[in-house]
PDB file of C-alpha atoms in Angstrom:
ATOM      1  CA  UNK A1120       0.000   0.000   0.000  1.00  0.00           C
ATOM      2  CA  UNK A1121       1.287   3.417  -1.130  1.00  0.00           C
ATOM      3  CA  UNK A1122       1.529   5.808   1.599  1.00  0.00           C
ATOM      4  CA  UNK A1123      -0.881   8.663   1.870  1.00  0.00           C
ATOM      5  CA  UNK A1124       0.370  12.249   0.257  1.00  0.00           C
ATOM      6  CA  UNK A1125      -1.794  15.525   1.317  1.00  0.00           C
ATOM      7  CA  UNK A1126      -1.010  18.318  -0.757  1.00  0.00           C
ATOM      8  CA  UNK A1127      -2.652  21.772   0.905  1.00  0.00           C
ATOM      9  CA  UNK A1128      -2.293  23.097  -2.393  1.00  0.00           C
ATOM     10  CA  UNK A1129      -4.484  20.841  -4.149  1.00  0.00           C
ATOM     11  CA  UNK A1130      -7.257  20.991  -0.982  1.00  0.00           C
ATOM     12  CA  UNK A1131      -7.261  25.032  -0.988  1.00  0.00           C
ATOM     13  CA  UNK A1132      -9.958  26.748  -2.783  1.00  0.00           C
ATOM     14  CA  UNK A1133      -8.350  28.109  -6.585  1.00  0.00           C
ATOM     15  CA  UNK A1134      -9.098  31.644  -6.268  1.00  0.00           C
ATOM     16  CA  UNK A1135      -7.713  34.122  -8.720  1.00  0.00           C
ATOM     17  CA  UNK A1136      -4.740  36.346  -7.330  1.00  0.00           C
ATOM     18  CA  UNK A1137      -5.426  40.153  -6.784  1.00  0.00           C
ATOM     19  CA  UNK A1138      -3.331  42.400  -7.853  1.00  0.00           C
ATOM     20  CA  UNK A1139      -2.513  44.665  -5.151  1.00  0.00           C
ATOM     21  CA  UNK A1140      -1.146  47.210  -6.989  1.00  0.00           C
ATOM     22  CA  UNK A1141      -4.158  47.817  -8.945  1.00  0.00           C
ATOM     23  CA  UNK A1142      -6.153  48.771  -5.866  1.00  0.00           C
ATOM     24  CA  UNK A1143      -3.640  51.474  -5.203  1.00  0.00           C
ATOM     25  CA  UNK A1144      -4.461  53.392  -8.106  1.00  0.00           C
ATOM     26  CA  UNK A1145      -7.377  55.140  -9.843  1.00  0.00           C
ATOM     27  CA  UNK A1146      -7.545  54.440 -14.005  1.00  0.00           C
ATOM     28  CA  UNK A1147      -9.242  56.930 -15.893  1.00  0.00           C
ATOM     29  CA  UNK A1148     -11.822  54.533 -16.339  1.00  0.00           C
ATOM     30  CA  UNK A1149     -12.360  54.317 -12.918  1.00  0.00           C
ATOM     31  CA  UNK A1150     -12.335  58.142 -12.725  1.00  0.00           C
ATOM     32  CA  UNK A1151     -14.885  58.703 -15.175  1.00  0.00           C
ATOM     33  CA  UNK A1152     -17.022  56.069 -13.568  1.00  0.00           C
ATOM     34  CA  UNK A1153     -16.933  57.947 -10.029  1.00  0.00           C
ATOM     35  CA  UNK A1154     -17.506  61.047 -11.661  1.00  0.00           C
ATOM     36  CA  UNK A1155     -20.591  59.534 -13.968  1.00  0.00           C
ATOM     37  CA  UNK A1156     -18.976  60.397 -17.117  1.00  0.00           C
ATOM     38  CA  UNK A1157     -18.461  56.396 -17.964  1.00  0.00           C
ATOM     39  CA  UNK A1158     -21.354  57.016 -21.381  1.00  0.00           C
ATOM     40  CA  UNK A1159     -18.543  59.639 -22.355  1.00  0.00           C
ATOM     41  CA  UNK A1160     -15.937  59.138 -25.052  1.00  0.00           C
ATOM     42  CA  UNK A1161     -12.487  58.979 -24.032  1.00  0.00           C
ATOM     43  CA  UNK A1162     -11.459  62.288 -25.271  1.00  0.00           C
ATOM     44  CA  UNK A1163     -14.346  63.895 -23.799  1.00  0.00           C
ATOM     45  CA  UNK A1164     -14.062  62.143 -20.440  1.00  0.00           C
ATOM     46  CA  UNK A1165      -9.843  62.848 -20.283  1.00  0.00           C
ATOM     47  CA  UNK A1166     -10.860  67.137 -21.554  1.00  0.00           C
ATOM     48  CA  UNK A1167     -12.500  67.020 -18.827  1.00  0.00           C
ATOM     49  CA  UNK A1168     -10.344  65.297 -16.216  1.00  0.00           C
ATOM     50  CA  UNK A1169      -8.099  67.839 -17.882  1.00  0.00           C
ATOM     51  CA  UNK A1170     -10.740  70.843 -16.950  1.00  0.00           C
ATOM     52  CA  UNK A1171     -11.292  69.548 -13.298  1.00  0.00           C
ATOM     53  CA  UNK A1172      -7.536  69.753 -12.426  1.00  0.00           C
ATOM     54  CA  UNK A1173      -7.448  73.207 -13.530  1.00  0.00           C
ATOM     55  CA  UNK A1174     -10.315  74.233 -11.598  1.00  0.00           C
ATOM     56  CA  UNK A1175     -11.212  72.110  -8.836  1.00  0.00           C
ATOM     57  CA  UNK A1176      -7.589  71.101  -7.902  1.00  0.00           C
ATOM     58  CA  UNK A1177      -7.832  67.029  -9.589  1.00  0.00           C
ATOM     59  CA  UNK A1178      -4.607  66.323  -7.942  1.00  0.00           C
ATOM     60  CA  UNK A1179      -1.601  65.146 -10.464  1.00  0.00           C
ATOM     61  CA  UNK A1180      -1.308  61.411 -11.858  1.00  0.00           C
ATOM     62  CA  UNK A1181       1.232  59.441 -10.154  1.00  0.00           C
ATOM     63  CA  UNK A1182       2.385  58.188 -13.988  1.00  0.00           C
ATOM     64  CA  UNK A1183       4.482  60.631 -15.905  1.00  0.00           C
ATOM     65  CA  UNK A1184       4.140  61.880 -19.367  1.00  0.00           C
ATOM     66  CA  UNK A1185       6.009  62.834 -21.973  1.00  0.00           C
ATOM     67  CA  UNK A1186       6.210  64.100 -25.408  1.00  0.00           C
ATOM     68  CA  UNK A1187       9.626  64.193 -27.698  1.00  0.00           C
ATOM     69  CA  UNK A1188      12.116  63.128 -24.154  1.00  0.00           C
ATOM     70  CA  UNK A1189      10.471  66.122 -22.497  1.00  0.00           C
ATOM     71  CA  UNK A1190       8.427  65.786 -19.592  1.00  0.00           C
ATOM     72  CA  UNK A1191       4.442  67.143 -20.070  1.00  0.00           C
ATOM     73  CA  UNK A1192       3.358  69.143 -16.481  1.00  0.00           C
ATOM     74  CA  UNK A1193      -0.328  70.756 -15.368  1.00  0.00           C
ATOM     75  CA  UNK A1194      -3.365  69.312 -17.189  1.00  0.00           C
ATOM     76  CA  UNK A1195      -1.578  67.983 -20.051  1.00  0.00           C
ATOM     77  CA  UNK A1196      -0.123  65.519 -18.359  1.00  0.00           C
ATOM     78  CA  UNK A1197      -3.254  63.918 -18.082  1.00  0.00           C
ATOM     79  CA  UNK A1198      -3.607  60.963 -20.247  1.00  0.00           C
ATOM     80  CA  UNK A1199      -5.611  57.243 -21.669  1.00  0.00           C
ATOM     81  CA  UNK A1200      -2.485  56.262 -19.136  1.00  0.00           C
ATOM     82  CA  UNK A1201      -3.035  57.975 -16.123  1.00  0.00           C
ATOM     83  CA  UNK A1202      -3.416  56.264 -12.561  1.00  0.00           C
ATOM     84  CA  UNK A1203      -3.599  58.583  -9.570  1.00  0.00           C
ATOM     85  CA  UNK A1204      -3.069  57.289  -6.490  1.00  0.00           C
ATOM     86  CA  UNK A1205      -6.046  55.551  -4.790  1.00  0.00           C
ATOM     87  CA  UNK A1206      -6.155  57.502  -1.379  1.00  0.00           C
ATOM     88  CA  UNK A1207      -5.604  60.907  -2.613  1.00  0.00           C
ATOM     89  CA  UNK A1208      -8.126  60.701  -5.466  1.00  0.00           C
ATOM     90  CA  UNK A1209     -11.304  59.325  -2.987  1.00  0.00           C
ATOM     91  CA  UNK A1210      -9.838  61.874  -0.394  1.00  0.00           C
ATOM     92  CA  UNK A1211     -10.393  64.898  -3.400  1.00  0.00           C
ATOM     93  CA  UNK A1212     -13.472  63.400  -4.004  1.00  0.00           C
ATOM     94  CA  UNK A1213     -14.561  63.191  -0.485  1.00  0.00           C
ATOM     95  CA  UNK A1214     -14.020  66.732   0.421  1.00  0.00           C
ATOM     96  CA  UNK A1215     -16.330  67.648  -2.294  1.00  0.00           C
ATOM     97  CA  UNK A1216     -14.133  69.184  -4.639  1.00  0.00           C
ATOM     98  CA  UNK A1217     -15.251  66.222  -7.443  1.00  0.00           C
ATOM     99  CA  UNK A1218     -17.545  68.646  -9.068  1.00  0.00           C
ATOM    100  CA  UNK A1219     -20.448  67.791  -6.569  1.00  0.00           C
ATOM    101  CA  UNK A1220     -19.867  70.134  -4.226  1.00  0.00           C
ATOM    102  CA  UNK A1221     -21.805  73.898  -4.314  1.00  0.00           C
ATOM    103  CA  UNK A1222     -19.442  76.467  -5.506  1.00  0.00           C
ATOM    104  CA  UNK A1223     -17.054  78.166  -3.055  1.00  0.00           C
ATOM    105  CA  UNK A1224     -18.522  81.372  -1.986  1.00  0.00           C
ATOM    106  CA  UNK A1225     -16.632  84.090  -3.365  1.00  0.00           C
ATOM    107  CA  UNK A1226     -16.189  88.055  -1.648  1.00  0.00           C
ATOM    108  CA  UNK A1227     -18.462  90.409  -2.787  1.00  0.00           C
ATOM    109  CA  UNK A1228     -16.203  92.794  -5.200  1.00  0.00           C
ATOM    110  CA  UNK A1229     -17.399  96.186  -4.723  1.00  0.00           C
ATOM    111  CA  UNK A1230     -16.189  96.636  -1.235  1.00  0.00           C
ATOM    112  CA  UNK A1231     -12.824  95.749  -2.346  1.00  0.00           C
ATOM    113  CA  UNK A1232     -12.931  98.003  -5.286  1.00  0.00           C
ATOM    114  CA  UNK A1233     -14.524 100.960  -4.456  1.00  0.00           C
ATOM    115  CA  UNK A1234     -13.330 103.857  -2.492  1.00  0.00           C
ATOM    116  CA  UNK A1235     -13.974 104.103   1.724  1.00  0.00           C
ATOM    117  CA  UNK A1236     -16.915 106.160   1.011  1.00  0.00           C
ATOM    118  CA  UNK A1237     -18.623 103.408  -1.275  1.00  0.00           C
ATOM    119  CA  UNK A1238     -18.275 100.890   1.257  1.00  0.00           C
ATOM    120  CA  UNK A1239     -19.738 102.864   4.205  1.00  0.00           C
ATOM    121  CA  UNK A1240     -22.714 103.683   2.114  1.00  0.00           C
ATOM    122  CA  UNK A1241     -23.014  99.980   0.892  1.00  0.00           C
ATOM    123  CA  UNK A1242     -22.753  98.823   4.845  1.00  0.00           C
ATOM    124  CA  UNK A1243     -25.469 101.064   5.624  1.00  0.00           C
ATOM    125  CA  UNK A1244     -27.754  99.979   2.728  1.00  0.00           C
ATOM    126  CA  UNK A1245     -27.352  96.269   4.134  1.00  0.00           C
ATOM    127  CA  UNK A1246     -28.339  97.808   7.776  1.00  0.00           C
ATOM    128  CA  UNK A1247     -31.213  99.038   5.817  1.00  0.00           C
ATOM    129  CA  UNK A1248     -32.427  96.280   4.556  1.00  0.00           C
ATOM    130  CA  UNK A1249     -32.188  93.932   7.227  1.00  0.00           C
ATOM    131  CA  UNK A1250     -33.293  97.011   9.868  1.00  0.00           C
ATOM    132  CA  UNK A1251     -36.499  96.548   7.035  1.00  0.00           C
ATOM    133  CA  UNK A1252     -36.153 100.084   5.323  1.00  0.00           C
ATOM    134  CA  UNK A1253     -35.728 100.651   2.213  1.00  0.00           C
ATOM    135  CA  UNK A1254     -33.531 103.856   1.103  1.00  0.00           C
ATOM    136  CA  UNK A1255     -33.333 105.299  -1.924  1.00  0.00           C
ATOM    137  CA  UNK A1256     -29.872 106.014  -3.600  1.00  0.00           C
TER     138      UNK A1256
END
């Protein structure tokens, strides 16, 4: 009688390996999905991965790019290629900068602009109108 072999291998459940690097990083697919631009074409959805780091502060790809030996940098560098790191893309996304959130307010100009005079008499027009009167300018 042959003697009895046990090979764990053979008794573990196959399961396919993950790739551990992959979860590290965000692919412009997986970008456009979290944004919901997946229906988009792939020039459309990387113009505007290009537009949202120039205005909402996307933050740069991990990957570098670059054209003739020379290294691409800003929104350009934003390519088909691209993989931005898992933690800091979820964390942009999170603090509703992904193009979700409400606009940040912005200063009201004309006190900035205009002379002392102008502001005083805008300040007391808004202590008008919350005091309930209306004056007339």
């Amino acid at each position: 009688m042959a003697p009895l072999v046990i090979r764990p291998a053979l008794l573990a459940p196959r399961r396919p390996r993950i790739d551990i690097a992959a979860r590290r990083h965000v692919t412009v697919t997986e970008a456009a999905q979290k944004l919901a631009m997946a229906d988009c074409a792939s020039r459309t959805i990387i113009d505007r991965l290009r537009a949202l780091y120039d205005h909402y502060g996307l933050p740069d790809p991990d990957n570098h790019r670059f054209v003739r030996g020379v290294p691409v940098l800003g929104a350009r560098r934003i390519h088909a290629g691209s993989l931005w790191d898992r933690g800091r893309f979820l964390a942009w996304l999170d603090n509703g900068d992904g193009g979700n959130a409400a606009a940040a307010p912005v200063g009201h100009p004309a006190p900035a602009v205009g002379s002392a005079a102008t502001r005083r008499r805008l300040a007391d027009n808004a202590a008008a109108l919350i005091g309930g009167e209306r004056k007339r300018a």
